[in-house]
mmCIF file of C-alpha atoms in Angstrom:
data_model
loop_
_atom_site.group_PDB
_atom_site.id
_atom_site.type_symbol
_atom_site.label_atom_id
_atom_site.label_comp_id
_atom_site.label_asym_id
_atom_site.label_seq_id
_atom_site.Cartn_x
_atom_site.Cartn_y
_atom_site.Cartn_z
ATOM 1 C CA TYR A 20 0.000 0.000 0.000
ATOM 2 C CA LEU A 21 1.066 3.553 -0.714
ATOM 3 C CA THR A 22 -0.414 6.517 1.123
ATOM 4 C CA LYS A 23 -0.993 9.737 -0.724
ATOM 5 C CA PRO A 24 0.802 11.832 -1.554
ATOM 6 C CA TYR A 25 3.628 9.777 -3.046
ATOM 7 C CA THR A 26 6.240 10.553 -5.633
ATOM 8 C CA ARG A 27 6.849 8.882 -8.961
ATOM 9 C CA GLU A 28 10.098 7.474 -7.574
ATOM 10 C CA GLU A 29 8.324 5.918 -4.571
ATOM 11 C CA LEU A 30 5.753 4.246 -6.823
ATOM 12 C CA LEU A 31 8.438 2.822 -9.117
ATOM 13 C CA ARG A 32 10.463 1.603 -6.142
ATOM 14 C CA VAL A 33 7.479 -0.296 -4.714
ATOM 15 C CA VAL A 34 6.673 -1.848 -8.104
ATOM 16 C CA HIS A 35 10.317 -2.832 -8.540
ATOM 17 C CA THR A 36 10.357 -4.451 -5.063
ATOM 18 C CA ARG A 37 7.238 -6.518 -5.851
ATOM 19 C CA LEU A 38 8.657 -7.662 -9.179
ATOM 20 C CA LYS A 39 11.925 -8.613 -7.493
ATOM 21 C CA LYS A 40 10.081 -10.713 -4.886
ATOM 22 C CA SER A 41 8.094 -12.379 -7.666
ATOM 23 C CA ASP A 42 11.313 -13.244 -9.505
ATOM 24 C CA GLU A 43 12.801 -14.697 -6.308
ATOM 25 C CA ILE A 44 9.730 -16.919 -5.797
ATOM 26 C CA LYS A 45 9.920 -18.147 -9.401
ATOM 27 C CA GLU A 46 13.641 -18.823 -8.987
ATOM 28 C CA ARG A 47 13.090 -20.889 -5.805
ATOM 29 C CA HIS A 48 10.282 -22.796 -7.520
ATOM 30 C CA GLU A 49 12.526 -23.551 -10.499
ATOM 31 C CA GLU A 50 15.313 -24.716 -8.168
ATOM 32 C CA SER A 51 12.860 -27.092 -6.453
ATOM 33 C CA LEU A 52 11.736 -28.481 -9.809
ATOM 34 C CA ASN A 53 15.334 -28.955 -10.944
ATOM 35 C CA GLU A 54 16.138 -30.754 -7.689
ATOM 36 C CA LEU A 55 13.111 -33.020 -8.147
ATOM 37 C CA ARG A 56 14.110 -33.771 -11.756
ATOM 38 C CA GLU A 57 17.624 -34.662 -10.617
ATOM 39 C CA ARG A 58 16.317 -37.030 -7.928
ATOM 40 C CA ILE A 59 13.971 -38.719 -10.405
ATOM 41 C CA ILE A 60 16.778 -39.147 -12.949
ATOM 42 C CA ARG A 61 19.109 -40.554 -10.291
ATOM 43 C CA HIS A 62 16.801 -42.855 -8.329
ATOM 44 C CA LEU A 63 13.629 -43.756 -10.228
ATOM 45 C CA PRO A 64 15.350 -45.869 -12.941
ATOM 46 C CA HIS A 65 17.098 -47.919 -10.233
ATOM 47 C CA GLU A 66 13.833 -48.431 -8.352
ATOM 48 C CA LEU A 67 12.120 -49.623 -11.542
ATOM 49 C CA ARG A 68 14.958 -51.905 -12.661
ATOM 50 C CA THR A 69 15.468 -53.704 -9.356
ATOM 51 C CA PRO A 70 12.067 -55.448 -9.162
ATOM 52 C CA LEU A 71 11.967 -55.862 -12.942
ATOM 53 C CA ASN A 72 15.288 -57.726 -12.837
ATOM 54 C CA GLY A 73 13.803 -60.213 -10.366
ATOM 55 C CA ILE A 74 10.672 -60.728 -12.460
ATOM 56 C CA ILE A 75 12.485 -61.009 -15.797
ATOM 57 C CA GLY A 76 15.350 -63.127 -14.439
ATOM 58 C CA TYR A 77 13.217 -65.757 -12.771
ATOM 59 C CA GLY A 78 10.684 -65.664 -15.588
ATOM 60 C CA GLN A 79 13.408 -66.414 -18.112
ATOM 61 C CA LEU A 80 14.787 -69.191 -15.914
ATOM 62 C CA LEU A 81 11.378 -70.895 -15.811
ATOM 63 C CA MET A 82 10.912 -70.383 -19.535
ATOM 64 C CA ASP A 83 14.344 -71.597 -20.711
ATOM 65 C CA PHE A 84 15.173 -74.201 -18.039
ATOM 66 C CA PRO A 85 11.890 -75.395 -16.526
ATOM 67 C CA ASP A 86 13.408 -78.707 -15.442
ATOM 68 C CA SER A 87 16.206 -76.994 -13.499
ATOM 69 C CA VAL A 88 13.829 -75.840 -10.754
ATOM 70 C CA SER A 89 12.741 -78.496 -8.303
ATOM 71 C CA HIS A 90 9.261 -78.648 -6.837
ATOM 72 C CA GLN A 91 10.656 -77.436 -3.512
ATOM 73 C CA GLU A 92 12.416 -74.451 -5.133
ATOM 74 C CA LEU A 93 9.369 -73.437 -7.166
ATOM 75 C CA SER A 94 7.658 -71.829 -4.186
ATOM 76 C CA GLY A 95 10.702 -69.605 -3.515
ATOM 77 C CA VAL A 96 10.895 -68.567 -7.163
ATOM 78 C CA GLY A 97 7.205 -67.706 -7.143
ATOM 79 C CA ARG A 98 7.605 -65.706 -3.943
ATOM 80 C CA THR A 99 10.449 -63.665 -5.451
ATOM 81 C CA ILE A 100 8.419 -62.903 -8.577
ATOM 82 C CA PHE A 101 5.373 -61.961 -6.487
ATOM 83 C CA GLU A 102 7.331 -59.708 -4.090
ATOM 84 C CA SER A 103 9.125 -58.015 -6.989
ATOM 85 C CA GLY A 104 5.805 -57.402 -8.729
ATOM 86 C CA MET A 105 4.235 -55.986 -5.572
ATOM 87 C CA ARG A 106 7.221 -53.680 -5.040
ATOM 88 C CA LEU A 107 6.892 -52.417 -8.612
ATOM 89 C CA LEU A 108 3.134 -51.957 -8.225
ATOM 90 C CA ARG A 109 3.569 -49.947 -5.032
ATOM 91 C CA LEU A 110 6.173 -47.714 -6.689
ATOM 92 C CA ILE A 111 3.842 -46.978 -9.610
ATOM 93 C CA GLN A 112 0.875 -46.353 -7.313
ATOM 94 C CA ASN A 113 2.905 -43.981 -5.120
ATOM 95 C CA TYR A 114 4.215 -42.101 -8.132
ATOM 96 C CA LEU A 115 0.697 -41.629 -9.564
ATOM 97 C CA LEU A 116 -0.676 -40.590 -6.157
ATOM 98 C CA TYR A 117 2.126 -38.073 -5.690
ATOM 99 C CA ILE A 118 1.432 -36.537 -9.114
ATOM 100 C CA GLN A 119 -2.252 -36.230 -8.187
ATOM 101 C CA LEU A 120 -1.416 -34.551 -4.884
ATOM 102 C CA ILE A 121 0.998 -31.954 -6.274
ATOM 103 C CA THR A 122 -1.220 -31.089 -9.244
ATOM 104 C CA ASP A 123 -4.482 -30.899 -7.247
ATOM 105 C CA GLN A 124 -6.035 -33.750 -9.217
ATOM 106 C CA ARG A 125 -7.463 -35.482 -6.156
ATOM 107 C CA ASP A 126 -11.212 -35.596 -5.725
ATOM 108 C CA GLU A 127 -12.637 -32.939 -3.456
ATOM 109 C CA VAL A 128 -12.559 -34.031 0.177
ATOM 110 C CA ILE A 129 -16.134 -34.693 1.287
ATOM 111 C CA ASP A 130 -17.628 -36.044 4.507
ATOM 112 C CA TYR A 131 -15.808 -39.371 4.691
ATOM 113 C CA GLN A 132 -16.202 -41.276 7.933
ATOM 114 C CA LEU A 133 -14.346 -44.355 9.190
ATOM 115 C CA ASN A 134 -15.909 -45.720 12.347
ATOM 116 C CA GLN A 135 -13.374 -48.493 13.058
ATOM 117 C CA PRO A 136 -10.016 -47.261 11.740
ATOM 118 C CA GLU A 137 -8.241 -49.095 14.561
ATOM 119 C CA GLN A 138 -9.065 -52.458 12.955
ATOM 120 C CA LEU A 139 -7.835 -51.296 9.539
ATOM 121 C CA CYS A 140 -4.662 -50.050 11.222
ATOM 122 C CA ARG A 141 -4.160 -53.343 13.060
ATOM 123 C CA ASP A 142 -4.593 -55.452 9.909
ATOM 124 C CA LYS A 143 -2.262 -53.281 7.805
ATOM 125 C CA VAL A 144 0.446 -53.103 10.477
ATOM 126 C CA MET A 145 0.352 -56.876 11.042
ATOM 127 C CA GLU A 146 0.709 -57.394 7.283
ATOM 128 C CA ILE A 147 3.788 -55.127 7.140
ATOM 129 C CA ALA A 148 5.393 -56.691 10.232
ATOM 130 C CA SER A 149 4.909 -60.140 8.666
ATOM 131 C CA ARG A 150 6.488 -58.946 5.430
ATOM 132 C CA TYR A 151 9.622 -57.968 7.348
ATOM 133 C CA GLN A 152 9.392 -61.125 9.505
ATOM 134 C CA ARG A 153 9.259 -58.953 12.618
ATOM 135 C CA ILE A 154 5.959 -59.785 14.274
ATOM 136 C CA GLN A 155 7.855 -60.220 17.551
ATOM 137 C CA ASP A 156 9.068 -56.592 17.344
ATOM 138 C CA LEU A 157 5.608 -55.078 16.962
ATOM 139 C CA VAL A 158 4.086 -53.364 20.010
ATOM 140 C CA LEU A 159 0.568 -52.401 18.932
ATOM 141 C CA LYS A 160 -2.011 -50.586 21.056
ATOM 142 C CA THR A 161 -5.389 -49.548 19.658
ATOM 143 C CA GLU A 162 -8.678 -48.324 21.024
ATOM 144 C CA HIS A 163 -12.050 -47.651 19.457
ATOM 145 C CA CYS A 164 -11.683 -44.640 17.163
ATOM 146 C CA LYS A 165 -13.267 -42.743 14.325
ATOM 147 C CA VAL A 166 -11.694 -40.511 11.698
ATOM 148 C CA ALA A 167 -12.969 -38.335 8.852
ATOM 149 C CA LEU A 168 -10.889 -39.907 6.097
ATOM 150 C CA ARG A 169 -11.309 -41.980 2.955
ATOM 151 C CA GLU A 170 -10.349 -45.594 3.660
ATOM 152 C CA SER A 171 -7.749 -45.839 0.878
ATOM 153 C CA ASP A 172 -6.015 -42.649 2.067
ATOM 154 C CA PHE A 173 -6.040 -43.837 5.678
ATOM 155 C CA LEU A 174 -4.464 -47.165 4.711
ATOM 156 C CA LYS A 175 -1.816 -45.381 2.609
ATOM 157 C CA ILE A 176 -0.845 -43.186 5.563
ATOM 158 C CA VAL A 177 -0.567 -46.175 7.914
ATOM 159 C CA GLU A 178 1.323 -48.243 5.324
ATOM 160 C CA GLU A 179 3.983 -45.647 4.572
ATOM 161 C CA ILE A 180 4.703 -44.697 8.192
ATOM 162 C CA ALA A 181 4.745 -48.290 9.457
ATOM 163 C CA ASP A 182 6.811 -49.525 6.506
ATOM 164 C CA ASN A 183 9.461 -46.856 7.152
ATOM 165 C CA ALA A 184 9.584 -47.796 10.838
ATOM 166 C CA PHE A 185 10.337 -51.444 10.042
ATOM 167 C CA LYS A 186 12.562 -50.729 7.049
ATOM 168 C CA PHE A 187 14.865 -48.289 8.837
ATOM 169 C CA SER A 188 15.189 -50.012 12.217
ATOM 170 C CA PRO A 189 17.141 -53.186 12.987
ATOM 171 C CA SER A 190 15.438 -56.504 13.599
ATOM 172 C CA GLY A 191 15.053 -57.221 17.300
ATOM 173 C CA THR A 192 14.203 -53.629 18.234
ATOM 174 C CA PRO A 193 10.614 -52.595 19.029
ATOM 175 C CA VAL A 194 8.292 -50.731 16.677
ATOM 176 C CA ARG A 195 5.548 -49.134 18.775
ATOM 177 C CA ILE A 196 2.295 -48.133 17.100
ATOM 178 C CA THR A 197 -0.675 -46.547 18.843
ATOM 179 C CA CYS A 198 -4.144 -45.560 17.589
ATOM 180 C CA LYS A 199 -6.268 -43.535 19.984
ATOM 181 C CA MET A 200 -8.685 -40.649 20.394
ATOM 182 C CA MET A 201 -7.448 -37.535 22.166
ATOM 183 C CA ASP A 202 -8.994 -34.058 22.451
ATOM 184 C CA GLY A 203 -11.717 -35.072 20.001
ATOM 185 C CA LYS A 204 -9.239 -36.053 17.275
ATOM 186 C CA PHE A 205 -7.802 -39.287 15.911
ATOM 187 C CA HIS A 206 -4.120 -39.771 16.768
ATOM 188 C CA LEU A 207 -1.651 -42.206 15.220
ATOM 189 C CA ASN A 208 1.788 -42.580 16.763
ATOM 190 C CA VAL A 209 4.606 -44.702 15.300
ATOM 191 C CA GLU A 210 7.944 -45.001 17.097
ATOM 192 C CA ASP A 211 11.039 -46.982 16.137
ATOM 193 C CA SER A 212 14.617 -47.428 17.368
ATOM 194 C CA GLY A 213 16.301 -46.940 14.014
ATOM 195 C CA ARG A 214 19.112 -44.690 12.873
ATOM 196 C CA GLY A 215 16.971 -41.519 12.993
ATOM 197 C CA ILE A 216 16.793 -38.412 10.826
ATOM 198 C CA SER A 217 18.675 -35.160 11.398
ATOM 199 C CA ALA A 218 16.728 -31.949 12.044
ATOM 200 C CA ALA A 219 18.020 -30.502 8.771
ATOM 201 C CA ASP A 220 16.816 -33.520 6.792
ATOM 202 C CA ILE A 221 13.366 -33.353 8.409
ATOM 203 C CA GLN A 222 13.056 -29.811 7.098
ATOM 204 C CA ARG A 223 14.079 -31.019 3.624
ATOM 205 C CA ILE A 224 11.538 -33.837 3.339
ATOM 206 C CA GLY A 225 10.393 -34.023 -0.280
ATOM 207 C CA ALA A 226 9.752 -36.397 -3.125
ATOM 208 C CA TYR A 227 12.618 -38.775 -3.929
ATOM 209 C CA MET A 228 14.521 -37.538 -0.876
ATOM 210 C CA GLN A 229 16.342 -40.456 0.698
ATOM 211 C CA PHE A 230 18.664 -39.505 3.504
ATOM 212 C CA ASP A 231 22.141 -41.088 3.424
ATOM 213 C CA ARG A 232 21.057 -43.271 0.504
ATOM 214 C CA ASP A 233 24.587 -43.578 -0.905
ATOM 215 C CA PHE A 234 25.846 -44.876 2.442
ATOM 216 C CA TYR A 235 23.008 -47.197 3.395
ATOM 217 C CA GLU A 236 21.754 -48.283 -0.082
ATOM 218 C CA GLN A 237 18.215 -48.686 1.187
ATOM 219 C CA GLN A 238 15.289 -49.636 -0.998
ATOM 220 C CA GLY A 239 12.452 -47.263 -1.759
ATOM 221 C CA SER A 240 11.647 -44.223 -3.851
ATOM 222 C CA GLY A 241 11.597 -41.658 -1.052
ATOM 223 C CA LEU A 242 7.973 -40.776 -1.824
ATOM 224 C CA GLY A 243 6.448 -42.193 1.363
ATOM 225 C CA LEU A 244 6.814 -39.341 3.853
ATOM 226 C CA ILE A 245 5.924 -36.574 1.395
ATOM 227 C CA ILE A 246 2.759 -38.485 0.406
ATOM 228 C CA VAL A 247 1.812 -38.831 4.083
ATOM 229 C CA LYS A 248 2.510 -35.138 4.662
ATOM 230 C CA LYS A 249 0.353 -34.036 1.722
ATOM 231 C CA LEU A 250 -2.505 -36.405 2.589
ATOM 232 C CA VAL A 251 -2.560 -35.181 6.193
ATOM 233 C CA GLU A 252 -2.604 -31.577 4.968
ATOM 234 C CA LEU A 253 -5.394 -32.421 2.508
ATOM 235 C CA TYR A 254 -7.610 -33.550 5.396
ATOM 236 C CA LYS A 255 -6.669 -30.571 7.610
ATOM 237 C CA GLY A 256 -4.612 -32.694 9.985
ATOM 238 C CA GLU A 257 -1.226 -32.202 11.631
ATOM 239 C CA LEU A 258 1.998 -34.176 11.229
ATOM 240 C CA GLN A 259 4.934 -34.060 13.622
ATOM 241 C CA ILE A 260 8.297 -35.810 13.243
ATOM 242 C CA ASN A 261 10.681 -36.092 16.191
ATOM 243 C CA SER A 262 13.937 -37.902 15.607
ATOM 244 C CA LYS A 263 17.390 -38.311 17.110
ATOM 245 C CA GLN A 264 20.168 -39.805 15.042
ATOM 246 C CA GLY A 265 21.288 -43.161 16.373
ATOM 247 C CA ILE A 266 18.279 -43.366 18.714
ATOM 248 C CA GLY A 267 15.131 -43.494 16.616
ATOM 249 C CA THR A 268 12.188 -41.654 15.099
ATOM 250 C CA GLN A 269 8.713 -40.840 16.353
ATOM 251 C CA ILE A 270 5.986 -39.792 13.920
ATOM 252 C CA THR A 271 2.716 -38.459 15.294
ATOM 253 C CA LEU A 272 -0.271 -37.320 13.291
ATOM 254 C CA SER A 273 -3.710 -36.096 14.243
ATOM 255 C CA LEU A 274 -6.771 -35.988 12.010
ATOM 256 C CA PRO A 275 -10.328 -34.738 12.454
ATOM 257 C CA ALA A 276 -12.686 -37.332 13.873
#
């Protein structure tokens, strides 16, 4: 705002300042896009090839040398093909969901209502713990809840947070997951004893961001946390990440009931 009277020079200076701020915003946006492009170029091809190699390799083995695989080995071959296919499917689904979220292509949020999200949470978490063969590490506490969320989005949030907790913590350490109502809102808390995330990296959470990937060579596209963050924001919820390197990570989210 300019108050009268003002000079020609004052008007031009204000216009110049606004244009400069606009240019700075565009520049930061372009830097973010370039960073995202670089991450996609670096990591997405690897994430696509890895499960495809398992599918193609074992498929070719069965096609060219069917008699070389015993009846006992066949189950293991099938499991590898299935797990590779599921990993590829999840990557594609996450990529498509992320594109929808950043381009506002999701359906308008209406009055969704889940009356027993604790059971959905329990089933999904048990499935993930079994996948990592860590049922004994799971400490799960749930109570009767309700949440204003589409079921598929709720399951995606639980899947990504729980999967990260098991993936980035050593076997034999507890993964604690709690679903409860508090202050009239649904709360989900997931805590692990993994390597943790630095405060700087928490601030930098974004698509295809994998912390210390070159050192640890972990699997995954890095889309999980940013998808959770955007889904929680979509439903007017809150997400909090507390982590200490070498000690573990605690992720807490609240959503309208």
